[in-house]
Amino acid sequence: MSYRIALIKGDGIGPEIVDEAVKVLNRIAEVYGHQFEYERVLMGGESIDACGIPLTDEAIAACKASDCVLMGSIGGNTSTSPWYKLEPSLRPEAGLLKLRKSLGLFANIRPAYLYDELKSACPIKDEIIGSQGFDMVIMRELTGGLYFGARQTTVENGLVTATDTLTYNEAEIRRIAIKAFDIAMKRRKNVVSVDKANVLDSSRLWRKIVEEVAADYPEVTWSHMLVDNCAMQLVKNPGQFDVILTENMFGDILSDEASEITGSIGMLSSASLNETSFGLYEPSHGSAPDIAGTDQANPIATILSAAMMLRYSLNLDAEADAIEAAVKAVLSKGLRTVDIMSEGCTQLGCKAMGDAIAAEISK
Ligand code: NAD
């Protein structure tokens, strides 16, 4: 089969890590007899430098004409890069927000998985983690809520007041809840829906709609949890979670907390999906300008994002499994990039890690 993939390499370590993901995808194509065609698309700092804006209409059109988008990361050093002297709508991140909106990417999936081989990097005590570790996904609503509601700053009698608005309608809640329950069906069939229903009207509507959606999934066990309790439970008993479903801002905060307890930001993938199977896949970390160009970046988060892309957008489950198995095989051989290095292991650079993973791919 032939597939068209839009490639946004981006800034900082972006080009280095995307090149390694492409190396692994090309090996998949060779072993499984597929054809991947790549269309280079500019976004973020590299688009500002080339076109004066962080995302052009042509770039959006090129993404729409593809089956899916694989991205590295965008942005530079926010204190020193000239990109951050521009007005906010012209900065690198504005390109990503515009792309998410243009492609209707409302569902953000971030897995947080503790690899046995990396347990020593987890900041939580062994007796809490137990022998099972944890394996969860956070399903975050991405295009509504506080980050997209009306906002204003007013001055009255010399007193400055800033207002942000948290709005959700029932259709926005229903579509993300359906995605979460669908994903739970492919996993351990449990959903915890997180809100602040003891205070917020939007959360009370969230609860009502989640309950309606849950009724269509009799095989999935589910419960509601308040967001403050969830933040606590993530460090007290992370193994209890399978799928966490939540709105935009709560998901932003909880997914960072969940990634931190895996102890390895360079390992965490993410997917942002629309109502069809189209999606944008990227590592959870940023462009790490401090190590760009030094061959020290860990490419695994991007390689695992490519695996998610095969699974969720291209429906190639066996090929996605093969990438995930190759990553595990490399880790169990003691091969590590510097960010996850521990005693007795062998340190590799970004390119050599990509080579090692590609070499493990087999049917
Ligand atoms: P960051 O995630 O880029 O880096 C934080 C720390 O983690 C750094 O020390 C970095 O060296 C390290 N790190 C990150 N990824 C790594 C990897 N793959 N391998 C090894 N080490 C890794 O966060 P930051 O420094 O706060 O942000 C840098 C830039 O990235 C900013 O411009 C920010 O806006 C941008 N950013 C972009 C995205 C995105 O593209 N979606 C997401 C987050 C941040």
Coordinates of C-alpha atoms and ligand atoms in Angstrom, one line a residue:
M1 CA 0.0 0.0 0.0
S2 CA 1.1 3.6 -0.6
Y3 CA 0.6 6.3 2.0
R4 CA 1.3 10.1 1.9
I5 CA 2.9 11.5 5.1
A6 CA 3.3 15.3 5.7
L7 CA 6.6 15.8 7.5
I8 CA 7.1 18.9 9.7
K9 CA 10.7 18.7 10.9
G10 CA 10.5 22.0 12.8
D11 CA 13.2 23.6 14.9
G12 CA 16.0 22.7 17.4
I13 CA 16.3 18.9 17.6
G14 CA 13.2 18.5 15.4
P15 CA 15.0 17.7 12.1
E16 CA 17.4 15.2 13.9
I17 CA 14.6 13.2 15.6
V18 CA 12.3 13.2 12.6
D19 CA 15.1 11.8 10.4
E20 CA 15.4 8.9 12.8
A21 CA 11.6 8.3 12.7
V22 CA 11.8 8.3 8.9
K23 CA 14.6 5.8 9.0
V24 CA 12.5 3.4 11.1
L25 CA 9.4 4.0 8.8
N26 CA 11.5 3.2 5.7
R27 CA 12.6 0.0 7.4
I28 CA 8.9 -0.8 8.1
A29 CA 8.1 -0.1 4.4
E30 CA 10.9 -2.5 3.3
V31 CA 9.9 -5.3 5.6
Y32 CA 6.1 -5.0 5.2
G33 CA 6.0 -4.0 1.5
H34 CA 4.5 -0.5 1.9
Q35 CA 5.4 2.8 0.2
F36 CA 5.6 5.9 2.3
E37 CA 5.8 9.2 0.4
Y38 CA 6.9 12.2 2.4
E39 CA 5.9 15.8 1.8
R40 CA 8.1 18.3 3.6
V41 CA 6.0 21.1 5.2
L42 CA 7.4 24.2 7.0
M43 CA 6.1 25.3 10.4
G44 CA 7.3 27.3 13.4
G45 CA 10.6 29.0 13.3
E46 CA 11.8 27.6 10.0
S47 CA 8.6 28.9 8.4
I48 CA 9.1 32.3 10.0
D49 CA 12.6 32.4 8.5
A50 CA 11.5 31.2 5.1
C51 CA 8.1 32.8 4.7
G52 CA 7.8 35.5 7.4
I53 CA 4.9 33.7 9.2
P54 CA 4.8 30.5 11.3
L55 CA 2.3 28.6 9.0
T56 CA 1.3 29.4 5.5
D57 CA -2.0 28.4 3.7
E58 CA 0.1 26.2 1.4
A59 CA 1.5 24.4 4.4
I60 CA -2.0 23.7 5.7
A61 CA -3.2 22.5 2.3
A62 CA -0.2 20.2 2.0
C63 CA -1.1 18.6 5.4
K64 CA -4.8 18.3 4.4
A65 CA -3.7 16.5 1.2
S66 CA -1.8 13.9 3.2
D67 CA -3.0 10.8 5.1
C68 CA -1.4 12.1 8.3
V69 CA 1.2 14.4 9.7
L70 CA 4.5 13.5 11.5
M71 CA 6.1 16.4 13.4
G72 CA 9.3 16.9 15.3
S73 CA 9.0 20.0 17.5
I74 CA 8.9 23.7 17.0
G75 CA 10.2 26.8 18.8
G76 CA 13.6 28.1 19.9
N77 CA 15.1 29.5 23.1
T78 CA 12.3 31.7 24.4
S79 CA 14.7 34.1 26.0
T80 CA 17.2 34.6 23.2
S81 CA 15.6 33.6 19.9
P82 CA 14.5 36.6 17.7
W83 CA 11.3 34.6 17.0
Y84 CA 10.1 35.6 20.5
K85 CA 10.5 39.3 19.8
L86 CA 7.7 39.1 17.3
E87 CA 4.1 39.7 18.2
P88 CA 2.4 36.6 19.7
S89 CA 0.4 35.7 16.5
L90 CA 3.7 35.5 14.5
R91 CA 5.7 33.3 17.0
P92 CA 6.4 29.6 16.3
E93 CA 3.7 28.2 18.6
A94 CA 1.0 30.3 16.8
G95 CA 1.7 28.0 13.8
L96 CA 0.9 24.9 15.8
L97 CA -2.3 26.3 17.3
K98 CA -3.5 27.4 13.8
L99 CA -2.7 24.0 12.4
R100 CA -4.6 22.1 15.1
K101 CA -7.6 24.4 14.5
S102 CA -7.4 24.2 10.7
L103 CA -7.2 20.4 10.8
G104 CA -9.9 20.1 13.5
L105 CA -7.6 18.1 15.8
F106 CA -9.8 18.0 18.9
A107 CA -8.5 14.8 20.5
N108 CA -5.1 14.6 22.0
I109 CA -3.8 11.2 23.1
R110 CA -0.8 11.0 25.3
P111 CA 0.4 7.6 26.6
A112 CA 2.4 7.5 29.8
Y113 CA 4.0 4.1 30.1
L114 CA 6.7 2.9 32.5
Y115 CA 9.3 0.7 30.8
D116 CA 10.7 -2.0 33.1
E117 CA 14.2 -1.1 31.9
L118 CA 13.7 2.6 32.9
K119 CA 12.2 2.0 36.3
S120 CA 15.1 3.6 38.1
A121 CA 14.3 6.9 36.3
C122 CA 10.8 7.0 37.8
P123 CA 10.7 9.5 40.7
I124 CA 8.0 7.4 42.6
K125 CA 9.0 4.8 45.2
D126 CA 9.2 1.2 44.2
E127 CA 6.6 0.1 46.7
I128 CA 4.0 2.5 45.2
I129 CA 4.8 1.5 41.6
G130 CA 4.7 -2.2 42.4
S131 CA 5.8 -4.9 39.9
Q132 CA 3.1 -3.9 37.4
G133 CA 4.3 -0.4 36.8
F134 CA 1.7 1.7 34.9
D135 CA 0.4 2.0 31.4
M136 CA -2.2 4.8 30.8
V137 CA -3.3 7.2 28.1
I138 CA -4.6 10.7 28.7
M139 CA -7.3 11.7 26.3
R140 CA -7.3 15.6 26.4
E141 CA -9.9 17.8 24.6
L142 CA -7.7 20.1 22.5
T143 CA -9.7 22.8 20.8
G144 CA -12.2 24.1 23.4
G145 CA -12.3 25.2 27.0
L146 CA -10.4 28.0 28.7
Y147 CA -7.6 28.2 26.0
F148 CA -10.1 29.0 23.3
G149 CA -12.8 30.9 25.2
A150 CA -13.4 34.7 25.0
R151 CA -10.9 36.7 27.0
Q152 CA -10.4 40.3 27.8
T153 CA -8.5 42.7 30.1
T154 CA -10.3 45.8 31.3
V155 CA -9.4 48.8 33.4
E156 CA -12.0 50.4 35.7
N157 CA -11.2 53.1 38.1
G158 CA -7.5 52.2 37.7
L159 CA -8.1 48.5 38.6
V160 CA -7.0 46.1 35.9
T161 CA -9.1 43.0 35.6
A162 CA -8.4 40.0 33.3
T163 CA -11.1 37.5 32.3
D164 CA -10.9 34.1 30.5
T165 CA -14.0 32.0 29.6
L166 CA -14.3 28.2 29.9
T167 CA -17.0 27.1 27.4
Y168 CA -18.0 23.6 26.2
N169 CA -21.0 22.6 24.2
E170 CA -22.4 19.1 24.4
A171 CA -21.2 18.2 20.9
E172 CA -17.6 19.0 21.8
I173 CA -17.9 16.8 24.9
R174 CA -19.6 14.0 23.2
R175 CA -17.1 13.6 20.4
I176 CA -14.1 13.5 22.7
A177 CA -15.9 11.1 25.1
I178 CA -16.6 8.8 22.2
K179 CA -12.9 8.8 21.2
A180 CA -11.9 8.0 24.8
F181 CA -14.3 5.0 25.1
D182 CA -13.3 3.8 21.6
I183 CA -9.7 3.7 22.7
A184 CA -10.5 2.1 26.0
M185 CA -12.2 -0.7 24.0
K186 CA -8.7 -1.4 22.4
R187 CA -7.0 -1.4 25.8
R188 CA -8.0 -2.5 29.3
K189 CA -11.6 -1.1 29.0
N190 CA -11.6 1.4 31.8
V191 CA -12.2 5.2 31.6
V192 CA -11.8 7.7 34.4
S193 CA -13.5 11.0 33.4
V194 CA -11.9 14.0 35.2
D195 CA -13.6 17.3 35.9
K196 CA -14.4 19.8 38.6
A197 CA -18.1 19.2 38.8
N198 CA -18.3 20.4 42.4
V199 CA -17.6 23.9 41.2
L200 CA -18.0 24.4 37.4
D201 CA -21.1 24.3 35.3
S202 CA -19.1 23.2 32.3
S203 CA -18.0 20.2 34.3
R204 CA -21.5 19.3 35.3
L205 CA -22.4 19.3 31.6
W206 CA -19.3 17.2 31.0
R207 CA -20.5 14.6 33.5
K208 CA -24.0 14.4 32.0
I209 CA -22.7 13.8 28.4
V210 CA -20.0 11.4 29.5
E211 CA -22.7 9.3 31.3
E212 CA -24.8 9.3 28.1
V213 CA -21.8 8.1 26.0
A214 CA -20.8 5.5 28.6
A215 CA -24.2 3.9 28.3
D216 CA -23.3 2.9 24.7
Y217 CA -20.2 1.0 25.9
P218 CA -21.4 -1.7 28.4
E219 CA -18.0 -3.5 28.3
V220 CA -16.2 -0.4 29.6
T221 CA -16.0 0.2 33.3
W222 CA -15.8 3.9 34.1
S223 CA -16.0 6.5 36.9
H224 CA -15.9 10.3 37.5
M225 CA -13.0 11.8 39.4
L226 CA -12.4 15.4 40.5
V227 CA -9.3 16.9 39.0
D228 CA -7.6 17.7 42.3
N229 CA -8.0 14.1 43.4
C230 CA -6.7 12.9 40.0
A231 CA -3.5 15.0 40.4
M232 CA -3.0 13.2 43.7
Q233 CA -3.9 9.7 42.5
L234 CA -1.4 10.0 39.7
V235 CA 1.5 9.9 42.2
K236 CA -0.3 7.8 44.8
N237 CA -1.4 4.9 42.6
P238 CA -0.7 5.5 38.9
G239 CA -1.3 1.8 38.1
Q240 CA -5.1 2.3 38.6
F241 CA -5.5 4.3 35.4
D242 CA -6.1 3.0 31.9
V243 CA -7.8 5.9 30.0
I244 CA -8.1 9.3 31.6
L245 CA -10.6 11.5 29.7
T246 CA -10.6 15.2 30.4
E247 CA -11.0 18.8 29.1
N248 CA -8.3 21.0 27.7
M249 CA -6.6 22.7 30.6
F250 CA -6.9 19.8 33.1
G251 CA -5.5 17.6 30.4
D252 CA -2.6 20.0 29.8
I253 CA -1.6 19.8 33.4
L254 CA -2.3 16.2 34.2
S255 CA -0.5 14.9 31.0
D256 CA 2.7 16.8 32.0
E257 CA 2.4 15.2 35.5
A258 CA 1.9 11.8 34.0
S259 CA 4.9 12.2 31.7
E260 CA 7.1 13.3 34.6
I261 CA 6.4 10.1 36.6
T262 CA 7.8 8.0 33.7
G263 CA 11.0 9.9 34.4
S264 CA 11.9 10.2 30.7
I265 CA 10.5 13.0 28.6
G266 CA 12.4 11.8 25.5
M267 CA 10.3 8.6 25.5
L268 CA 6.8 10.0 25.3
S269 CA 4.7 10.1 22.1
S270 CA 1.5 11.9 21.3
A271 CA -1.3 12.0 18.8
S272 CA -3.9 14.6 17.9
L273 CA -6.9 13.3 16.0
N274 CA -9.9 14.8 14.2
E275 CA -13.2 13.0 13.6
T276 CA -11.8 10.9 10.9
S277 CA -8.7 8.8 11.2
F278 CA -6.5 11.8 10.2
G279 CA -4.0 12.9 12.9
L280 CA -0.9 14.8 13.8
Y281 CA 1.8 12.9 15.6
E282 CA 4.6 14.4 17.6
P283 CA 6.8 13.8 20.7
S284 CA 5.5 15.3 23.9
H285 CA 8.7 17.2 24.5
G286 CA 9.8 20.5 22.9
S287 CA 12.6 21.4 20.5
A288 CA 15.3 21.3 23.1
P289 CA 17.4 24.1 21.7
D290 CA 20.1 23.4 24.4
I291 CA 21.1 20.2 22.7
A292 CA 20.2 20.8 19.0
G293 CA 22.9 19.8 16.5
T294 CA 24.8 17.7 19.1
D295 CA 23.4 14.2 18.2
Q296 CA 22.4 13.9 21.9
A297 CA 18.6 14.0 21.4
N298 CA 16.6 10.9 22.2
P299 CA 14.6 10.0 19.0
I300 CA 12.4 7.4 20.8
A301 CA 9.4 9.7 21.5
T302 CA 9.2 10.6 17.8
I303 CA 9.7 7.0 16.7
L304 CA 6.9 5.9 19.0
S305 CA 4.7 8.8 17.6
A306 CA 5.3 7.3 14.2
A307 CA 4.1 3.9 15.6
M308 CA 0.9 5.7 16.9
M309 CA 0.5 7.2 13.4
L310 CA 0.6 3.7 11.8
R311 CA -1.9 2.4 14.3
Y312 CA -4.5 5.3 14.5
S313 CA -4.3 6.9 11.0
L314 CA -3.0 4.2 8.7
N315 CA -4.6 1.2 10.4
L316 CA -1.3 -0.8 10.4
D317 CA -1.5 -2.4 13.8
A318 CA 1.1 -5.1 13.2
E319 CA 3.6 -2.5 11.9
A320 CA 3.0 -0.3 14.9
D321 CA 3.5 -3.3 17.2
A322 CA 6.8 -4.0 15.4
I323 CA 8.2 -0.5 16.2
E324 CA 7.1 -0.7 19.8
A325 CA 8.7 -4.2 20.1
A326 CA 11.9 -2.9 18.5
V327 CA 12.1 0.0 21.0
K328 CA 11.7 -2.5 23.9
A329 CA 14.4 -4.8 22.4
V330 CA 16.9 -2.0 22.1
L331 CA 16.2 -0.9 25.8
S332 CA 16.6 -4.5 27.0
K333 CA 20.0 -4.7 25.3
G334 CA 21.0 -1.8 27.5
L335 CA 21.3 0.8 24.7
R336 CA 20.5 4.3 25.9
T337 CA 20.7 7.9 24.8
V338 CA 22.2 10.3 27.4
D339 CA 18.9 11.4 28.9
I340 CA 18.0 7.9 30.0
M341 CA 21.6 6.6 30.6
S342 CA 22.2 4.5 33.6
E343 CA 25.1 2.5 35.0
G344 CA 26.1 -0.6 33.0
C345 CA 24.4 0.6 29.8
T346 CA 25.9 1.6 26.5
Q347 CA 25.4 5.3 25.5
L348 CA 24.4 6.0 21.9
G349 CA 23.8 9.2 20.0
C350 CA 20.5 10.1 18.2
K351 CA 21.5 8.6 14.9
A352 CA 22.9 5.4 16.4
M353 CA 19.7 4.9 18.4
G354 CA 17.7 5.3 15.2
D355 CA 19.9 2.7 13.5
A356 CA 19.6 0.3 16.4
I357 CA 15.8 0.5 16.4
A358 CA 15.5 0.2 12.6
A359 CA 17.8 -2.9 12.8
E360 CA 15.4 -4.6 15.2
I361 CA 12.4 -4.3 12.9
S362 CA 11.2 -7.6 11.6
K363 CA 8.0 -9.4 10.8
Ligands
NAD1 P1 11.9 21.0 26.0 O1 11.0 19.8 26.1 O2 12.4 21.4 24.6 O3 13.3 20.7 26.9 C1 13.2 20.5 28.3 C2 14.5 19.7 28.7 O4 14.4 18.4 28.2 C3 15.8 20.3 28.0 O5 16.8 20.2 28.9 C4 16.0 19.4 26.8 O6 17.4 19.3 26.5 C5 15.4 18.1 27.3 N1 14.9 17.3 26.2 C6 13.7 17.5 25.6 N2 13.5 16.6 24.6 C7 14.6 15.8 24.7 C8 15.0 14.6 23.9 N3 14.3 14.1 22.9 N4 16.1 14.0 24.2 C9 16.9 14.5 25.2 N5 16.6 15.6 26.0 C10 15.4 16.2 25.7 O7 11.2 22.2 26.7 P2 11.7 23.8 26.8 O8 13.1 23.9 26.9 O9 10.8 24.4 27.8 O10 11.2 24.4 25.4 C11 12.1 24.6 24.3 C12 11.3 25.1 23.1 O11 10.3 24.0 22.7 C13 10.4 26.3 23.4 O12 10.5 27.2 22.3 C14 9.0 25.7 23.6 O13 8.0 26.7 23.3 C15 9.0 24.6 22.5 N6 8.0 23.6 22.7 C16 7.5 23.1 21.6 C17 6.5 22.1 21.7 C18 6.0 21.5 20.4 O14 6.5 21.6 19.4 N7 4.8 20.9 20.5 C19 6.2 21.5 22.9 C20 6.8 22.0 24.1 C21 7.7 23.1 24.0

